[in-house]
CSV table of C-alpha atoms and ligand atoms in Angstrom, one decimal:
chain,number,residue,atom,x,y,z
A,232,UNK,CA,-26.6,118.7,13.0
A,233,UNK,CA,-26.2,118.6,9.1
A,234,UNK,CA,-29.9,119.5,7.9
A,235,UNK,CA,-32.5,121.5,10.0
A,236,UNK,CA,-36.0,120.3,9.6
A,237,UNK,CA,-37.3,123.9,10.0
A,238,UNK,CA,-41.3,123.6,10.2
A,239,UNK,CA,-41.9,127.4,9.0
A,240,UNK,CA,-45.6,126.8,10.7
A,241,UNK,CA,-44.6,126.0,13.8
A,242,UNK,CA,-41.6,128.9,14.2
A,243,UNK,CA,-44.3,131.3,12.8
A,244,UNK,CA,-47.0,130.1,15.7
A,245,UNK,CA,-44.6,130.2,18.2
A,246,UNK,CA,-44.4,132.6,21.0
A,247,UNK,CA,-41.6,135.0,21.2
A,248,UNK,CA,-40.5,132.8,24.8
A,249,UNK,CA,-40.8,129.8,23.2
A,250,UNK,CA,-38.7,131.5,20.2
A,251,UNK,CA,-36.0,132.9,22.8
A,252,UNK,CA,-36.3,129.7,25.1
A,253,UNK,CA,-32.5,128.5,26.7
A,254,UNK,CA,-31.1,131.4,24.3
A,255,UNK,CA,-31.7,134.5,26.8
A,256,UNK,CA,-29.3,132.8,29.4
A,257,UNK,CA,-26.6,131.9,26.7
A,258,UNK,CA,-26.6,135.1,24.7
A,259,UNK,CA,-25.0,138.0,25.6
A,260,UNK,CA,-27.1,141.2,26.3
A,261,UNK,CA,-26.8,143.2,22.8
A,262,UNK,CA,-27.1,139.9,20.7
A,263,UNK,CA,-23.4,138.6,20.8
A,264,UNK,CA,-21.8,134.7,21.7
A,265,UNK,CA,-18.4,133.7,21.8
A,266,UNK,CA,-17.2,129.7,22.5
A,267,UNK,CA,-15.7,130.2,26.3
A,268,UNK,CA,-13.2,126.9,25.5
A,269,UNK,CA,-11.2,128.6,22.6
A,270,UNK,CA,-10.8,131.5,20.3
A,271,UNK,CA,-12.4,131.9,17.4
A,272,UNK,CA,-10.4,132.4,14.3
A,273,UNK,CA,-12.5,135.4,13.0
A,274,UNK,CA,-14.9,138.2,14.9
A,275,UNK,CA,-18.1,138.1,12.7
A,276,UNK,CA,-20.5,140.5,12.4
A,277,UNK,CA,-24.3,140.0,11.0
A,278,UNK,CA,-26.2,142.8,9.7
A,279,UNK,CA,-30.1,142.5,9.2
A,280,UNK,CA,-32.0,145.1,7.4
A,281,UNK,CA,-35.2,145.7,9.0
A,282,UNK,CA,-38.6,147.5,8.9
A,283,UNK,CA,-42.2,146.4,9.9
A,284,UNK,CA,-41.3,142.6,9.8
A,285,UNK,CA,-41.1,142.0,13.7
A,286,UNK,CA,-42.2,138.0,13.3
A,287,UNK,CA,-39.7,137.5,10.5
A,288,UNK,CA,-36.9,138.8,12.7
A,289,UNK,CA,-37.8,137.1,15.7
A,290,UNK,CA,-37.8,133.3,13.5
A,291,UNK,CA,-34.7,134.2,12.3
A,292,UNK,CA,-32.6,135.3,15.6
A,293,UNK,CA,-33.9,132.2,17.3
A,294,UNK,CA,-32.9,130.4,14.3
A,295,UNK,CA,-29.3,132.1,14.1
A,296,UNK,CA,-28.3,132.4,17.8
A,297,UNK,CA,-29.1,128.3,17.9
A,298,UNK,CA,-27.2,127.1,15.0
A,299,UNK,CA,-24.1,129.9,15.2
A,300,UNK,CA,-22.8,128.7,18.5
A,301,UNK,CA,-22.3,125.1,17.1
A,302,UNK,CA,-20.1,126.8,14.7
A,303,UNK,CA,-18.0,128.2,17.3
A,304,UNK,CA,-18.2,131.4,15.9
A,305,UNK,CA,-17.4,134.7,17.9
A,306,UNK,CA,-20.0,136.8,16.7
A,307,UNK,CA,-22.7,139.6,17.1
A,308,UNK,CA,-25.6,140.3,15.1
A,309,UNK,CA,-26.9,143.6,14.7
A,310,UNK,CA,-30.4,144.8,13.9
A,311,UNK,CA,-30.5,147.8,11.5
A,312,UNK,CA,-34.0,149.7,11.2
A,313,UNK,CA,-35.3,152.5,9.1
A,314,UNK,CA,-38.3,154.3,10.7
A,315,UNK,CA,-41.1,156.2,9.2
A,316,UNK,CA,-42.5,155.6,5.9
A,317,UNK,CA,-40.6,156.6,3.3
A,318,UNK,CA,-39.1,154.9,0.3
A,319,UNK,CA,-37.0,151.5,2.2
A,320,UNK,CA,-33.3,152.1,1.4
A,321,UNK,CA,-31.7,148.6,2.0
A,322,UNK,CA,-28.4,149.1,0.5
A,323,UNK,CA,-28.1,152.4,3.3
A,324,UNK,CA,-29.2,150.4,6.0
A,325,UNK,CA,-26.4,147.6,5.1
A,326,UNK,CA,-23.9,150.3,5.1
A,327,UNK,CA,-24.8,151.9,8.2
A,328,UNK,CA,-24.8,148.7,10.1
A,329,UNK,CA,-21.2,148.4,8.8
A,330,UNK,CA,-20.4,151.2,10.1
A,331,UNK,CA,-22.0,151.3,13.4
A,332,UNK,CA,-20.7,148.0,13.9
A,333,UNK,CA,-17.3,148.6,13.0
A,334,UNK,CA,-17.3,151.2,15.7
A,335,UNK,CA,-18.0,149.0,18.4
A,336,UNK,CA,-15.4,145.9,17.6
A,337,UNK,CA,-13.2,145.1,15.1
A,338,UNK,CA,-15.0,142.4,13.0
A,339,UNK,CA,-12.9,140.6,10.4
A,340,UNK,CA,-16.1,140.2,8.3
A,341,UNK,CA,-19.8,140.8,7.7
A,342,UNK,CA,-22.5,139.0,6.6
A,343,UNK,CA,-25.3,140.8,5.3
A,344,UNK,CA,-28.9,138.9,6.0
A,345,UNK,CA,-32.0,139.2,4.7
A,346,UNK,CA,-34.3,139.1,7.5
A,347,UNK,CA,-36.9,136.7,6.0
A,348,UNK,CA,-34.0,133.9,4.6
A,349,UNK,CA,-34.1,131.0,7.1
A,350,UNK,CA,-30.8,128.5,7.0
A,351,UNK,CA,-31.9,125.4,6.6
A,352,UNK,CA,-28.2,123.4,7.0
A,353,UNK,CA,-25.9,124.4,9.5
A,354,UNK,CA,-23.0,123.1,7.7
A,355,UNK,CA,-23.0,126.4,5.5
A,356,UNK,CA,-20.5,127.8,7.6
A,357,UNK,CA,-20.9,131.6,8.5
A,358,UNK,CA,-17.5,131.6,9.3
A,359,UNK,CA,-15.3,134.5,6.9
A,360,UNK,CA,-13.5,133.8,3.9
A,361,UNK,CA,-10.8,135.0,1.7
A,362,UNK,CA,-12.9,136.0,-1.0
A,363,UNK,CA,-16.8,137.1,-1.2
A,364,UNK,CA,-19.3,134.4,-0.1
A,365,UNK,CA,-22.7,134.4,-1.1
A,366,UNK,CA,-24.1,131.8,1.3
A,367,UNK,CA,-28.0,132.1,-0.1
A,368,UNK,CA,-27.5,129.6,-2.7
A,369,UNK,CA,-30.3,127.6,-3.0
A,370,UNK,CA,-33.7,129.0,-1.6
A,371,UNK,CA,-37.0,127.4,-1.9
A,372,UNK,CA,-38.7,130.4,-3.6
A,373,UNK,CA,-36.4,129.8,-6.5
A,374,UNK,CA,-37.1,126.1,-6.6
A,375,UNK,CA,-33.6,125.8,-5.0
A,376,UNK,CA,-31.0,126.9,-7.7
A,377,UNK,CA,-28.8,129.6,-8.6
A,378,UNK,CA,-30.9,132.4,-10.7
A,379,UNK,CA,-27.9,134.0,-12.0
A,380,UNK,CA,-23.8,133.5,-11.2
A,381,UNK,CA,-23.6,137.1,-10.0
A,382,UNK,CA,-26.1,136.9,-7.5
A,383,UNK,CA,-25.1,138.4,-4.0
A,384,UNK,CA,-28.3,139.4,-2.8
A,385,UNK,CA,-29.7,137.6,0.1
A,386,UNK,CA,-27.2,136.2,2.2
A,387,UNK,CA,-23.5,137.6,1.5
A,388,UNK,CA,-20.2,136.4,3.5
A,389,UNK,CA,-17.9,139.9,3.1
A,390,UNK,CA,-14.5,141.1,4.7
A,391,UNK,CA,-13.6,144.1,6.1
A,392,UNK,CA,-11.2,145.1,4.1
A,393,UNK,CA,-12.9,143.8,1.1
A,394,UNK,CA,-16.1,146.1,1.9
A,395,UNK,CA,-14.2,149.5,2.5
A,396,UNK,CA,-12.7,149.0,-0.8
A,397,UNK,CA,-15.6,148.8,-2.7
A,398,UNK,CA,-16.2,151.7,-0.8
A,399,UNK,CA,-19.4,149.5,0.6
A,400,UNK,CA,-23.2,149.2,-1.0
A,401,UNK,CA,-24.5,152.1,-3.7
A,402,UNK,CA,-26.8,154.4,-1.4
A,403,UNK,CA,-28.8,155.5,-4.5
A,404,UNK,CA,-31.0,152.4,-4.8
A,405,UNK,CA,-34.6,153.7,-3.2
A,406,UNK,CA,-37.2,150.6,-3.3
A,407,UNK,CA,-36.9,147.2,-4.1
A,408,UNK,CA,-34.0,145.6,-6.1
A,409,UNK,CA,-30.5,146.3,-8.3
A,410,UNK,CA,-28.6,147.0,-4.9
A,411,UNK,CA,-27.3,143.8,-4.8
A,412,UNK,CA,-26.4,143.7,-8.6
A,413,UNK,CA,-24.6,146.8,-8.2
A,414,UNK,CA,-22.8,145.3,-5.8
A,415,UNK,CA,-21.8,142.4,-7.8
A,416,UNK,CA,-20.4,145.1,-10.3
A,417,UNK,CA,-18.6,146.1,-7.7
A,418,UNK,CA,-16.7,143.1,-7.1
A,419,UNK,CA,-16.8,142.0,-11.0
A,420,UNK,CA,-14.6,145.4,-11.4
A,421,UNK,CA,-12.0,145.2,-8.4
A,422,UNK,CA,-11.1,141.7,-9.3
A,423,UNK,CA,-12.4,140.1,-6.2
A,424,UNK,CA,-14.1,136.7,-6.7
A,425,UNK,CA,-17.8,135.5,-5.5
A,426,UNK,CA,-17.9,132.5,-4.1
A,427,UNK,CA,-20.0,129.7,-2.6
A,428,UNK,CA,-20.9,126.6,-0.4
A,429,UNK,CA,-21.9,123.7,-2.0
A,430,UNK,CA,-25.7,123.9,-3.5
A,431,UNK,CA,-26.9,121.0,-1.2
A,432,UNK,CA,-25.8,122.7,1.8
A,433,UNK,CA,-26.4,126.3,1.1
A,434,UNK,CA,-30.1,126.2,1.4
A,435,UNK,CA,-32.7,128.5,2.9
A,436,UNK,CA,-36.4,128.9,2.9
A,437,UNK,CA,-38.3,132.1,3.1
A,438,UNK,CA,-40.7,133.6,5.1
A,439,UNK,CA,-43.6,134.2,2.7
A,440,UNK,CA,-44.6,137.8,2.4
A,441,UNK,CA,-46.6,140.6,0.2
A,442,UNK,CA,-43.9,141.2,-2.2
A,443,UNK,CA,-42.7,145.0,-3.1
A,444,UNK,CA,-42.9,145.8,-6.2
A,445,UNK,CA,-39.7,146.4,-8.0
A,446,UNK,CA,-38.8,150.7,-8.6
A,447,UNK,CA,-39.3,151.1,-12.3
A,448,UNK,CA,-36.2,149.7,-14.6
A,449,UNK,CA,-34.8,153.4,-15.3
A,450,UNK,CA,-35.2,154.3,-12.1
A,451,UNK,CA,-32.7,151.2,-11.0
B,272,UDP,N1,-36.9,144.6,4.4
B,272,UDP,C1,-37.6,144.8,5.5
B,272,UDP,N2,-38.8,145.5,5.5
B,272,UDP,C2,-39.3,146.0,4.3
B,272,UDP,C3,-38.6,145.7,3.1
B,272,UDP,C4,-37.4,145.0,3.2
B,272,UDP,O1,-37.2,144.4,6.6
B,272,UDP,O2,-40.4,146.6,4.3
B,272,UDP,C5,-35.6,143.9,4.4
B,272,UDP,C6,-35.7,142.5,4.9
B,272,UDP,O3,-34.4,142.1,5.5
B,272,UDP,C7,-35.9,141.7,3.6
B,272,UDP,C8,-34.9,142.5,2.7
B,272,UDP,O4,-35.0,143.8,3.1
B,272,UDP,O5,-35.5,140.4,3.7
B,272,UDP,C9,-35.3,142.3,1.2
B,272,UDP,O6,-36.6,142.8,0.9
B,272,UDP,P1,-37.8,141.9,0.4
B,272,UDP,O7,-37.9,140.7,1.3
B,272,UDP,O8,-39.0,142.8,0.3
B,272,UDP,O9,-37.3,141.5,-1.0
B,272,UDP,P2,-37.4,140.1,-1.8
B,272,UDP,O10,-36.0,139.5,-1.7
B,272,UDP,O11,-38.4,139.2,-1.0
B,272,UDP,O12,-37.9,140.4,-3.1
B,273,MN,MN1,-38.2,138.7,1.0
């Protein structure tokens, strides 16, 4: 449908069955779809790191499960948690969902999703791609442009094969921030390329939230 008029009030005062409404009978049980008239091209795999943000995730699977079936894609998304307290380790989470998830199927690619990043265009195709695609381009929260060119953080479009040999995400980054940026490095040094949809497509807005305060810059 080109550009979604998402009304972040409304998704945030809905009920979860309003949310889930016509989804529950077309999604598969453990959060997969798959077009029934022809084969994908690609099995996809989406990865949300998650803790303590249950309204976020619920905006964003209704949002996802909607818009990925009109992309045709073969897909599954999994939800990865960290329980207790203790320092929040995204970068482990993102790995562990890779691997989990590569247990189950064999995914060509992985997108990696922040859970509070809402698509506002469903021509930014989650569909794989030969190299690296950060697909968080433009968010609202950053007056919709590019911060810096070696951004991945947010939204990032990653193969397989790609992701085992940058032998995945850092696990040292405890607390907010540098993950991604490590894992720009990451790509910088094994020559593969990041990539992106055009800026007026690749838009998102964000769930508003108490930010975490960034781990101090030597601790990084
Ligand atoms: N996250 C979460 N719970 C937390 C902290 C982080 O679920 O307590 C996940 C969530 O997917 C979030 C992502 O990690 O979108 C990035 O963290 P955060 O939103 O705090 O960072 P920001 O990008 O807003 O600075
Ligand atoms: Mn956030």
């Amino acid at each position: 449908v080109g550009h979604m008029n998402v009304s972040l009030e409304d998704l945030m005062n809905s009920t979860i069955e309003k949310l889930f409404e016509n989804l529950t009978s077309k999604i598969e049980l453990g959060g997969s779809w798959r077009p029934k008239n022809c084969i994908s091209r690609h099995k996809l795999a989406i990865i949300i790191p998650f803790r303590d943000r249950e309204n976020h995730l619920n905006v964003l699977l209704s949002l996802l499960h909607n818009m990925l079936p009109r992309q045709l894609l073969d897909y599954r998304i999994y939800v990865v948690e960290q329980i207790g307290n203790d320092t929040f380790n995204k970068a482990q989470l993102m790995n562990a969902g890779f691997l989990e998830a590569s247990k189950q199927n064999d995914f060509h690619c992985y997108i990696f999703h922040d859970v509070d990043l809402l698509p506002k265009d469903d021509r930014n195709l989650y569909t794989c791609s030969n190299q690296p695609k950060h697909l968080s381009v433009a968010i609202d929260e950053m007056k919709y442009k590019l911060n810096y060119l070696y951004l991945v953080g947010g939204v990032l479009n990653i193969r397989k094969e790609h992701f085992l040999a940058l032998n995945g995400y850092s696990n040292l980054y405890w607390g907010w921030g540098a993950e991604d940026d490590d894992m720009a490095c990451r790509m910088f040094f094994s020559g593969l390329r990041i990539t992106r949809p055009p800026i007026t497509i690749a838009r998102y807005k964000t769930i508003k939230h108490i930010k975490r305060k960034p781990s101090g810059l030597y601790k990084r």
